[in-house]
mmCIF file of C-alpha atoms in Angstrom:
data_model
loop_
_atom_site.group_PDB
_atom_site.id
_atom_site.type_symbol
_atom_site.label_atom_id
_atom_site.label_comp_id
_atom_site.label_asym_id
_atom_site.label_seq_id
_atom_site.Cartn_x
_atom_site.Cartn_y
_atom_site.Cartn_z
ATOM 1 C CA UNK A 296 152.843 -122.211 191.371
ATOM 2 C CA UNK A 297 151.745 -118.682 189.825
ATOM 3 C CA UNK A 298 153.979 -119.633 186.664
ATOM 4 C CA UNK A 299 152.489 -123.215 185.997
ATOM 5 C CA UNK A 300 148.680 -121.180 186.401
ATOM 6 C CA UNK A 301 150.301 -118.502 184.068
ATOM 7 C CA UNK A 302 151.055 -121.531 181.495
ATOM 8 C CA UNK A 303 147.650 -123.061 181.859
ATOM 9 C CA UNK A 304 146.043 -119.861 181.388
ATOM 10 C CA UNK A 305 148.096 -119.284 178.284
ATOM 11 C CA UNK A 306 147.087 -122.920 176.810
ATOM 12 C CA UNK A 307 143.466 -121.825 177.512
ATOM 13 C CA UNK A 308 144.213 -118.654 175.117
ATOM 14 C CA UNK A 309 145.875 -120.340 172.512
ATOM 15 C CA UNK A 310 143.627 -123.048 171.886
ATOM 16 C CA UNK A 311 140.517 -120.764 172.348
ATOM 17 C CA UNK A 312 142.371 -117.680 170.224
ATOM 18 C CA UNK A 313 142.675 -121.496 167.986
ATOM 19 C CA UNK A 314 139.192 -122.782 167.721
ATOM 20 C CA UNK A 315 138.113 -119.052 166.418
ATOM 21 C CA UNK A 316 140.503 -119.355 163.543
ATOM 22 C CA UNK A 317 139.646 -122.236 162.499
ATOM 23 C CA UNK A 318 135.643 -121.367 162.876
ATOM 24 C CA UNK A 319 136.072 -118.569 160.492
ATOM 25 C CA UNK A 320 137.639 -120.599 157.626
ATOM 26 C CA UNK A 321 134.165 -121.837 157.355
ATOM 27 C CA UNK A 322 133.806 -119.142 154.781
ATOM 28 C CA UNK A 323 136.694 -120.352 152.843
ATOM 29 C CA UNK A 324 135.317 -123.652 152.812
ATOM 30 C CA UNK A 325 137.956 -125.801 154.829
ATOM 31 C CA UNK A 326 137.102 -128.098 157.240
ATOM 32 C CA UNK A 327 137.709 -127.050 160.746
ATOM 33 C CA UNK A 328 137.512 -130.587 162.747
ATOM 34 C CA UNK A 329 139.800 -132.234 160.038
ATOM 35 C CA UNK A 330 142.565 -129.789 160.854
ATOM 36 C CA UNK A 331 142.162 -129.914 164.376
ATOM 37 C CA UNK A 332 141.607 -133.386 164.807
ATOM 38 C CA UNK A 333 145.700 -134.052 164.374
ATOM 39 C CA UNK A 334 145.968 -131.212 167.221
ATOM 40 C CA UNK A 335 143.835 -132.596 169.461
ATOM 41 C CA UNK A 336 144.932 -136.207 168.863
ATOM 42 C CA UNK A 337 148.334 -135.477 169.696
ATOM 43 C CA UNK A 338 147.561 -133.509 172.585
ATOM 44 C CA UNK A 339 145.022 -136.308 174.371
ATOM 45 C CA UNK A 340 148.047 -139.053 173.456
ATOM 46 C CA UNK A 341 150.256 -137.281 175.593
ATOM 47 C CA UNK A 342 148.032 -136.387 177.696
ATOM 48 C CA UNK A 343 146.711 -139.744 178.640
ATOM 49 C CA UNK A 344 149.825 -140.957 178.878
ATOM 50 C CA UNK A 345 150.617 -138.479 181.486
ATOM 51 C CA UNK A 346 147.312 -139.137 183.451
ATOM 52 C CA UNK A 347 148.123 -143.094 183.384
ATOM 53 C CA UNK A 348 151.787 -142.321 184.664
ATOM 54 C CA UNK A 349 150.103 -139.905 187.231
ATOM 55 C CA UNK A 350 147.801 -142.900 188.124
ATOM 56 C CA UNK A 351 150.383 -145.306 188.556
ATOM 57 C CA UNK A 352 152.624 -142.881 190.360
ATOM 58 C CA UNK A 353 149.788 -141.936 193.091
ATOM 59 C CA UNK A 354 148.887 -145.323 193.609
ATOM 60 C CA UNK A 355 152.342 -146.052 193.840
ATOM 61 C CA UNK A 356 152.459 -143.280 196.802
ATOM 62 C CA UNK A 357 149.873 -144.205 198.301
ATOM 63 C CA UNK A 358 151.430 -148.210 198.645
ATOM 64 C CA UNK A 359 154.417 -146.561 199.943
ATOM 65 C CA UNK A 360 153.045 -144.500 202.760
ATOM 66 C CA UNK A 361 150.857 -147.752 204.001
ATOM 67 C CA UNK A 362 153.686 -149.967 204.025
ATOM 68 C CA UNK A 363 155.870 -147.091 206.068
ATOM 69 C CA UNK A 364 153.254 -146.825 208.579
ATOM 70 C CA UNK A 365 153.502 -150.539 209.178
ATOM 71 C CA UNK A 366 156.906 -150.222 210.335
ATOM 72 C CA UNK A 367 158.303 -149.180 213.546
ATOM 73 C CA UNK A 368 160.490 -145.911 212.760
ATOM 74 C CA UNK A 369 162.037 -144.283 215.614
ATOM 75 C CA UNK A 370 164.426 -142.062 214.304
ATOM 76 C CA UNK A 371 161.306 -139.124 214.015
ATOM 77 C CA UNK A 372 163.724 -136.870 212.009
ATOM 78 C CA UNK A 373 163.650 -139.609 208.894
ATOM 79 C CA UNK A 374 159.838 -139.918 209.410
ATOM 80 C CA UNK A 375 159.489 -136.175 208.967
ATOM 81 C CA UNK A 376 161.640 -135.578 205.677
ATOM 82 C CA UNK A 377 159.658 -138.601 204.531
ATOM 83 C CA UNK A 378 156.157 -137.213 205.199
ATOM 84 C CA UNK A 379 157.590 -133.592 203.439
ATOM 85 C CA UNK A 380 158.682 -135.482 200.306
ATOM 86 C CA UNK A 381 155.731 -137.470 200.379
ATOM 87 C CA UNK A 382 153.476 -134.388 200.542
ATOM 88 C CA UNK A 383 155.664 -133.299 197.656
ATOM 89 C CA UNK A 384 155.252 -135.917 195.289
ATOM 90 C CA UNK A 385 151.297 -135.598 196.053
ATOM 91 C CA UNK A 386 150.898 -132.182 195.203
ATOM 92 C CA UNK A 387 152.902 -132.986 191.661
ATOM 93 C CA UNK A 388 150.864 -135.452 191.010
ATOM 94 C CA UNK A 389 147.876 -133.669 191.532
ATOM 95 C CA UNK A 390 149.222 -130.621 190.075
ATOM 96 C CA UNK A 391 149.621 -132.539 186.867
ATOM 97 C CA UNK A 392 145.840 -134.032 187.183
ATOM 98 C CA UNK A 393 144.856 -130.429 187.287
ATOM 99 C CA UNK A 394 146.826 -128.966 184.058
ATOM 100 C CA UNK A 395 145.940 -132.037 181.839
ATOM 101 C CA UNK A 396 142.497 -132.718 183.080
ATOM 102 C CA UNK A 397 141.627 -129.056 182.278
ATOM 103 C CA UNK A 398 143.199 -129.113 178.795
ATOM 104 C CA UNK A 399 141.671 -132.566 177.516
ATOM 105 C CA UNK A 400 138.423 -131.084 178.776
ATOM 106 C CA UNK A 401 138.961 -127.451 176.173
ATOM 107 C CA UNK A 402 140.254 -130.013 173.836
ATOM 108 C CA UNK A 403 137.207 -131.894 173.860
ATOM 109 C CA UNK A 404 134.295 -128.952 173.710
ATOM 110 C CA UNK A 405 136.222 -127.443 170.984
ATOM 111 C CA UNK A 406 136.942 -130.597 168.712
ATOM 112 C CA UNK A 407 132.542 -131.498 169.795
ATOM 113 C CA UNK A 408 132.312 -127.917 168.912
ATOM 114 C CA UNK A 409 133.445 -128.039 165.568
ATOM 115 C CA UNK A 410 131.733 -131.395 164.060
ATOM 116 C CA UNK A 411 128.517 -130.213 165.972
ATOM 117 C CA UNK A 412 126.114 -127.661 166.350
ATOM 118 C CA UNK A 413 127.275 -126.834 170.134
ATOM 119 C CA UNK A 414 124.884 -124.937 172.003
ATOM 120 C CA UNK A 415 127.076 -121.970 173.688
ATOM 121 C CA UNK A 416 126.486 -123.019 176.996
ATOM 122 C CA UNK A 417 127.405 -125.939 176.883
ATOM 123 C CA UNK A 418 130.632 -124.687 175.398
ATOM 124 C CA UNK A 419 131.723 -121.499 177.734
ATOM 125 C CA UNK A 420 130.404 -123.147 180.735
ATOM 126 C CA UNK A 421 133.212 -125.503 181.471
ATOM 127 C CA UNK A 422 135.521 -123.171 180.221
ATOM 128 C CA UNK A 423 134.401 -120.265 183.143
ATOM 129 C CA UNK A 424 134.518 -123.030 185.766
ATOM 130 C CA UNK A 425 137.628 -124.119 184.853
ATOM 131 C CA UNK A 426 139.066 -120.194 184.699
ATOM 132 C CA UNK A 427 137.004 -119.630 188.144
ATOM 133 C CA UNK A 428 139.106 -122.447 189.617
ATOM 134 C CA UNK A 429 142.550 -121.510 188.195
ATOM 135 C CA UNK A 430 141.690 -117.769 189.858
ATOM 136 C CA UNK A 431 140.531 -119.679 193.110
ATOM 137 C CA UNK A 432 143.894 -121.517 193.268
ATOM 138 C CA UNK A 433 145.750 -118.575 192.967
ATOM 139 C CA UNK A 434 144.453 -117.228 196.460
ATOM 140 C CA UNK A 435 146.172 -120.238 197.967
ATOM 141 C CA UNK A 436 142.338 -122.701 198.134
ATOM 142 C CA UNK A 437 143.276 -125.520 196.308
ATOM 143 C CA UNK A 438 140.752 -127.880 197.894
ATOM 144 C CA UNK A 439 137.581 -125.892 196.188
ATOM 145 C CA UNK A 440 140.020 -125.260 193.085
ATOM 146 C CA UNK A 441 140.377 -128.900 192.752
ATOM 147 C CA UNK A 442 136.297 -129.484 193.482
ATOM 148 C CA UNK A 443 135.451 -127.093 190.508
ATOM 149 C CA UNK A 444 138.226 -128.351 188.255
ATOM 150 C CA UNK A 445 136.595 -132.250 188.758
ATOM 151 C CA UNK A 446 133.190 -130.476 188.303
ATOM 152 C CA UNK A 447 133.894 -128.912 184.544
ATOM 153 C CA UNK A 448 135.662 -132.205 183.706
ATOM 154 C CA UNK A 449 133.052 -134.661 184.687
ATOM 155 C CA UNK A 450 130.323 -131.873 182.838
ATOM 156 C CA UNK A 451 132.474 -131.932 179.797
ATOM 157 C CA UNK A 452 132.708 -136.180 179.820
ATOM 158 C CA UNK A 453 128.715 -136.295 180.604
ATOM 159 C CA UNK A 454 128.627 -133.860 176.989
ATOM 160 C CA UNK A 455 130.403 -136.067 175.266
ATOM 161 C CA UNK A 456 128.527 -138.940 176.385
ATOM 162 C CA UNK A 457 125.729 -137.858 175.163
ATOM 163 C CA UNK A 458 126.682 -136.071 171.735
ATOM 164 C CA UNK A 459 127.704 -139.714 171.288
ATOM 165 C CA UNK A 460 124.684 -141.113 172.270
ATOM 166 C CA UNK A 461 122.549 -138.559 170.411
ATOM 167 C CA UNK A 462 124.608 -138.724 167.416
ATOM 168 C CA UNK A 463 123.967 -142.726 167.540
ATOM 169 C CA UNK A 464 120.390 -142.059 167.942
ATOM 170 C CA UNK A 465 119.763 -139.990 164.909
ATOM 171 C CA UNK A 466 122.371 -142.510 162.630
ATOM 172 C CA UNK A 467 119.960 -145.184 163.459
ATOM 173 C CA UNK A 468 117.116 -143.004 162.384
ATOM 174 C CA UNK A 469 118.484 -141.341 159.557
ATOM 175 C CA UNK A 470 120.239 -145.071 157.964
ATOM 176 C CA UNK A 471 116.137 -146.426 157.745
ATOM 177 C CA UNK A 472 115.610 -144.194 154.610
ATOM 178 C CA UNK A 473 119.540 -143.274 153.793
ATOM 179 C CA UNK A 474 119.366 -147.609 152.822
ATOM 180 C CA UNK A 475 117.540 -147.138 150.088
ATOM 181 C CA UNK A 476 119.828 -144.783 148.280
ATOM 182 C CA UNK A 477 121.853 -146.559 145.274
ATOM 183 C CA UNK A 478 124.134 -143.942 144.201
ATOM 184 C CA UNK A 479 124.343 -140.036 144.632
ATOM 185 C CA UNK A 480 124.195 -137.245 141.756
ATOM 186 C CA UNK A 481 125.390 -133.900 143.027
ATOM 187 C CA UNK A 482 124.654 -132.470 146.342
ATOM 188 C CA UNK A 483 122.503 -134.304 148.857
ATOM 189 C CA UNK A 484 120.777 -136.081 145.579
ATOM 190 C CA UNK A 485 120.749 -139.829 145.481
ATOM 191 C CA UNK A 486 119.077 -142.951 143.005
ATOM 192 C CA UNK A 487 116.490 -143.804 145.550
ATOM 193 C CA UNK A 488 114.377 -147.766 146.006
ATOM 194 C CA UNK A 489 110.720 -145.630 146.033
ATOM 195 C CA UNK A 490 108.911 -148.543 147.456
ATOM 196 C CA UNK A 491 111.269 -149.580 150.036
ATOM 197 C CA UNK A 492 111.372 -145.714 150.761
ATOM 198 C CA UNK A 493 107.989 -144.712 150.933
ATOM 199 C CA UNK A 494 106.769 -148.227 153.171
ATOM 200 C CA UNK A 495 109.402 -146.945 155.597
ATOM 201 C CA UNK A 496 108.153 -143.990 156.015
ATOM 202 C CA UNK A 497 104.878 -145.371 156.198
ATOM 203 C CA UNK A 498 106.197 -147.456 158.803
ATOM 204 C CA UNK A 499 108.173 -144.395 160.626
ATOM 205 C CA UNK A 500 105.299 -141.833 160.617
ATOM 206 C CA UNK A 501 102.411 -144.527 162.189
ATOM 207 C CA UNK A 502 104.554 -143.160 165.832
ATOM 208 C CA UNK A 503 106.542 -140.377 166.578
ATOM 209 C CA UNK A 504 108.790 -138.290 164.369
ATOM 210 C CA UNK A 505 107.228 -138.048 161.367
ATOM 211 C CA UNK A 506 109.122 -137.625 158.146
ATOM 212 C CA UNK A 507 107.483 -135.805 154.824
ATOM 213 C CA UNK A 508 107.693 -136.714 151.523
ATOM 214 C CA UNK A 509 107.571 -134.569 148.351
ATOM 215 C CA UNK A 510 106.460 -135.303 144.940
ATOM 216 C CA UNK A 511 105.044 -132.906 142.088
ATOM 217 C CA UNK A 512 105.029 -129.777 144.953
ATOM 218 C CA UNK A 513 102.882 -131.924 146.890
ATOM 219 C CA UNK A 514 103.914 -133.015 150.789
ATOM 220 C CA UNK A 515 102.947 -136.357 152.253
ATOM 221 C CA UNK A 516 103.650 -137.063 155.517
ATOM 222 C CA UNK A 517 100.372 -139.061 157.427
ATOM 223 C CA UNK A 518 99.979 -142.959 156.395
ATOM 224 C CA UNK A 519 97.425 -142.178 154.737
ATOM 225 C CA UNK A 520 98.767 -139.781 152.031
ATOM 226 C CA UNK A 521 101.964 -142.258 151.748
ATOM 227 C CA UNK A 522 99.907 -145.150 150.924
ATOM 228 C CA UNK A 523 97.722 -142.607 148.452
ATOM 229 C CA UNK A 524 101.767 -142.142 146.771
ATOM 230 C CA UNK A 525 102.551 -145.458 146.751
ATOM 231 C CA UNK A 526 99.406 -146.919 145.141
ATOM 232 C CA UNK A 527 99.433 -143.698 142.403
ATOM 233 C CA UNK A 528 103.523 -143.979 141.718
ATOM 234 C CA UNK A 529 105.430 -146.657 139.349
ATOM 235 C CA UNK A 530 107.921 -147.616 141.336
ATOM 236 C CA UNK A 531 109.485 -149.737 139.102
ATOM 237 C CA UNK A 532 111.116 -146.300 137.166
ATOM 238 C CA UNK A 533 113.989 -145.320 139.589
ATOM 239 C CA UNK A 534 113.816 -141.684 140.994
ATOM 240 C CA UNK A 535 116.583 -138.940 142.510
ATOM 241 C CA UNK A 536 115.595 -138.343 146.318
ATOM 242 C CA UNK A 537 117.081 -135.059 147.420
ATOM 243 C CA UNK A 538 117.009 -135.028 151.570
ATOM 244 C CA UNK A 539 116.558 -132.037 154.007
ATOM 245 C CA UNK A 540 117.536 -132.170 157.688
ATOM 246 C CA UNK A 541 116.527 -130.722 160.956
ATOM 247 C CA UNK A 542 119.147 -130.641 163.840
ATOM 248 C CA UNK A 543 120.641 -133.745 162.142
ATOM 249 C CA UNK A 544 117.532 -135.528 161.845
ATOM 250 C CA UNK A 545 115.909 -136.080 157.985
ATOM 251 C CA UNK A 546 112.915 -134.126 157.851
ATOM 252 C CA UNK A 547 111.826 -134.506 154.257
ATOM 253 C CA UNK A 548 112.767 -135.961 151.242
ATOM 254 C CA UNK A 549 111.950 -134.686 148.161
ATOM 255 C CA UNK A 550 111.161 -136.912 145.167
ATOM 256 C CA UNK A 551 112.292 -136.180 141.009
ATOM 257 C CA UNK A 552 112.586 -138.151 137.747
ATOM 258 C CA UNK A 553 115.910 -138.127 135.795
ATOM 259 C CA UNK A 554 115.811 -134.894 134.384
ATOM 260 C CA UNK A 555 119.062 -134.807 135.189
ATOM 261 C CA UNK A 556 120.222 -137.319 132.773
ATOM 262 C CA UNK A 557 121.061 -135.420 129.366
ATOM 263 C CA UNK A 558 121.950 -131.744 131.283
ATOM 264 C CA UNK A 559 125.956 -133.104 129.854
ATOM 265 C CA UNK A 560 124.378 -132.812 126.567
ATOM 266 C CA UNK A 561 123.478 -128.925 127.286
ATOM 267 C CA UNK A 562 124.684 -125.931 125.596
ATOM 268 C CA UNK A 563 125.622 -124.161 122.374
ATOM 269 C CA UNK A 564 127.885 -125.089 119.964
ATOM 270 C CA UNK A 565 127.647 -128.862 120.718
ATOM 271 C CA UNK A 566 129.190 -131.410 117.852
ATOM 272 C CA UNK A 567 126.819 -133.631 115.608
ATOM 273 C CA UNK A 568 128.337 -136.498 117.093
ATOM 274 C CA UNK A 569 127.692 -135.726 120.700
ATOM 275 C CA UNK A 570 123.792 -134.864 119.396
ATOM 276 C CA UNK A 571 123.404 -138.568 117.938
ATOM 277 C CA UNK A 572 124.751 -139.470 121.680
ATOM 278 C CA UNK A 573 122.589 -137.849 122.996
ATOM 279 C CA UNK A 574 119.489 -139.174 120.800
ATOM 280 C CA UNK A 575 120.676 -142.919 121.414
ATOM 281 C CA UNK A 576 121.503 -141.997 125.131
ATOM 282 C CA UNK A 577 117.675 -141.212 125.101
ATOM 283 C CA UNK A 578 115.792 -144.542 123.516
ATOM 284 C CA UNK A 579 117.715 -146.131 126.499
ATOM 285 C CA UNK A 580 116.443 -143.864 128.961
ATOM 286 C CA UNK A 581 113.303 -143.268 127.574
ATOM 287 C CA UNK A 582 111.370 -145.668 130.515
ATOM 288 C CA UNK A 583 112.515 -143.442 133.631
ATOM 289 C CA UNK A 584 110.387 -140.830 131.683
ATOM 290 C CA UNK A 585 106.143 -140.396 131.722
ATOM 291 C CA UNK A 586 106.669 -138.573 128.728
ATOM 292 C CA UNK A 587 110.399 -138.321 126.654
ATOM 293 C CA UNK A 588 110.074 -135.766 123.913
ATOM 294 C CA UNK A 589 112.733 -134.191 121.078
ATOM 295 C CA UNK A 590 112.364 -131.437 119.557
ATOM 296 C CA UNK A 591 114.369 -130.962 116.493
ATOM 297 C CA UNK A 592 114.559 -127.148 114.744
ATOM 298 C CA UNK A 593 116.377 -126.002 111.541
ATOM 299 C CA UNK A 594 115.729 -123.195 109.199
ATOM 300 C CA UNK A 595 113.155 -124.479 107.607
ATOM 301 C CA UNK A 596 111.390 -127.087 109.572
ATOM 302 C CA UNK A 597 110.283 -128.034 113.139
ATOM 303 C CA UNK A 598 109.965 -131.732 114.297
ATOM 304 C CA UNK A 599 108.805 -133.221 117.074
ATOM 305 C CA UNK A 600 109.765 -136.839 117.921
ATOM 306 C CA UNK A 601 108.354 -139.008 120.881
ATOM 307 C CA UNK A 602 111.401 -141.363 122.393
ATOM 308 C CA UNK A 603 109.071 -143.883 122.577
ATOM 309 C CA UNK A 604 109.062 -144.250 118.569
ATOM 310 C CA UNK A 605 111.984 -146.230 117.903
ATOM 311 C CA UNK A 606 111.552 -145.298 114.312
ATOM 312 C CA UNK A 607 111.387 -141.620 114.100
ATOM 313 C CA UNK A 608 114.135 -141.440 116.343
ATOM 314 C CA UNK A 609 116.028 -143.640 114.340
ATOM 315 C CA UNK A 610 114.752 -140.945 111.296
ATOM 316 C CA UNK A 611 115.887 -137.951 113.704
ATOM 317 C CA UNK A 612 118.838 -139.232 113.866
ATOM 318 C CA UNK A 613 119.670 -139.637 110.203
ATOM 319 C CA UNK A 614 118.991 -135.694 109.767
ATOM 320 C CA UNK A 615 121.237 -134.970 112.502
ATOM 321 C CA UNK A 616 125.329 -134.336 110.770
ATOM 322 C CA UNK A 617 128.467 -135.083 112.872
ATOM 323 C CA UNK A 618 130.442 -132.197 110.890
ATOM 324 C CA UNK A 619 127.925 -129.535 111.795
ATOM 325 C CA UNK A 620 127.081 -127.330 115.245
ATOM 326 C CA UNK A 621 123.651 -127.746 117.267
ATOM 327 C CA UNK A 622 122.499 -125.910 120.227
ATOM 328 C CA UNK A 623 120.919 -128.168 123.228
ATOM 329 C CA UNK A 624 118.149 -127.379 125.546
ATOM 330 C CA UNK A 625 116.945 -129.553 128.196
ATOM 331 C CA UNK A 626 113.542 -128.721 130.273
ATOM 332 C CA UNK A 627 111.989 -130.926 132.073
ATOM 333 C CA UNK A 628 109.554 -131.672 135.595
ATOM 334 C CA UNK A 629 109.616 -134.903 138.067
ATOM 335 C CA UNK A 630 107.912 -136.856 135.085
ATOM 336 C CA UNK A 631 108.368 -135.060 131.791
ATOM 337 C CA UNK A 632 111.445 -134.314 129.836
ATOM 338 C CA UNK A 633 112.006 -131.965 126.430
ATOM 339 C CA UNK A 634 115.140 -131.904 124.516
ATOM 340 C CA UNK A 635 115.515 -128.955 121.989
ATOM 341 C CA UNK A 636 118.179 -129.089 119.458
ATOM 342 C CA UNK A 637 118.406 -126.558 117.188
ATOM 343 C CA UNK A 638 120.587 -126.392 114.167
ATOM 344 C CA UNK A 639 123.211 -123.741 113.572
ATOM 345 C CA UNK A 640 123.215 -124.483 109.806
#
């Protein structure tokens, strides 16, 4: 019995010893839960497998012994090797419902540990009932062994319950604004519908958690202030929405133009050709922008060319040459947008 303990003790280690390496490669940037998921899939397959066998084989047992005690033995010496084998096959069984039963359950708070943000007691508590009960069963009490064992398992299946549930809880809230998103540009940034947005959160913030939204520097999160934004914003020109969370749930979402749409364009050096691009790329994109403005400098002269003037852009264009070298600028706000080019020439 002390060696099977030993074993479990020794699984405990390893997959705790485990978890911590794959924590820390957090600051390499790999992704703990995808390369433990394989470990801990394979381990709960066989070990569900086990516990169904286990099932059937107590149940089994259990058959056994009633039909036995239906019949009229009287040769006692049979009846007692049977009751000894009987009591042997029990404590297997159970003996098995004790190893796996413990490791599903570390398998569990450490795979919910690594996709979450686990608090720590919910993650060492389990795992010092289940070493209090493996210490227990080694001074020969396997009753109260067995009582704490089923304790830390049914605490780490009522966990898991609810990470599921609260996880389901804050999809459903977070999917009400994340609907609206038509595309994503870099990190948490996505093309955003700003009136179905902002009448959601109109909707959202009349009861309960409240969600703010940003535009220009300035927060609005009461009904109010979100109908002020959507009577004051043209929501026809399509915006980035850049979203910031709170233990899972969105708190705010932050509101830009396109001034993200010529930053390819950027830099020194660039080709005549890619400048004329970049020109053209702009009379298309000219309506996401309050104001769209070019500024063109050589050595002698310095133009400045609204988008909006099909003409002089046309004009710009002209004085721009494919075979020569420009540098490219972009600044811009949530509305505005200048693009410098300046000639190397």
């Amino acid at each position: 019995m002390k060696k099977v303990l030993t074993k479990i003790l020794v699984t405990i280690f390893v997959l705790i010893i485990g978890y911590q390496q794959f924590s820390y490669a957090d600051v390499v940037v790999i992704d703990s839960a995808f390369y433990f998921a394989p470990i801990a899939f394979l381990a709960g397959f066989i070990g569900v497998i086990v516990l169904v066998i286990s099932a059937i084989s107590f149940f089994s047992l259990k058959m056994t012994v009633k039909k036995q005690n239906m019949v009229d033995y009287d040769r006692e010496k049979l009846a007692i090797l049977n009751k000894e084998e009987i009591e042997k096959k029990k404590n297997r069984i159970q003996r098995r419902f004790y190893i796996w039963g413990m490791i599903l359950s570390i398998i569990v708070i450490i795979y919910l540990d690594l996709i979450e943000e686990f608090s720590i007691f919910n993650f060492v508590l389990p795992i010092i009932l289940f070493v209090a009960s493996i210490i227990i069963r080694l001074n020969k009490n396997k009753k109260l062994s067995n009582i704490m064992c089923a304790v830390s398992v049914v605490l780490v299946c009522i966990i898991a319950i609810w990470t599921g549930i609260s996880n389901k809880i804050i999809e459903n809230y977070n999917n009400q604004f994340l609907q609206y998103k038509e595309g994503g540009y870099g990190y948490d940034n996505y093309y955003v519908d700003i009136k179905g947005l902002i009448n959601t959160a109109i909707e959202n913030n009349k009861s309960g958690r409240k969600v703010t939204l940003i535009y220009k520097d300035v927060k609005y999160t009461s009904v109010d202030e979100l109908e002020q934004l959507l009577s004051n914003f043209n929501t026809r020109k399509k915006c980035l929405m850049r979203i910031e969370y709170n233990n899972g749930y969105i708190e705010s979402i932050t509101l830009n133009r396109y001034i993200y749409d010529f930053q390819k364009y950027e830099g020194e050096q660039k080709k005549g050709a890619l400048v004329k691009s970049l020109i053209q790329d702009a009379l298309y994109k000219v309506e996401n922008y309050e104001k769209l403005i070019i500024t063109y400098i050589n050595q002698t002269t310095t133009i400045e060319v609204d988008a909006n003037n099909s003409d002089e852009m046309s004009n710009l264009m002209k004085q721009i040459s494919s075979t020569e070298k420009y540098d490219v600028e972009v600044q811009g706000n949530s509305d505005s947008c200048n693009i410098i080019i300046i000639s190397n020439n």
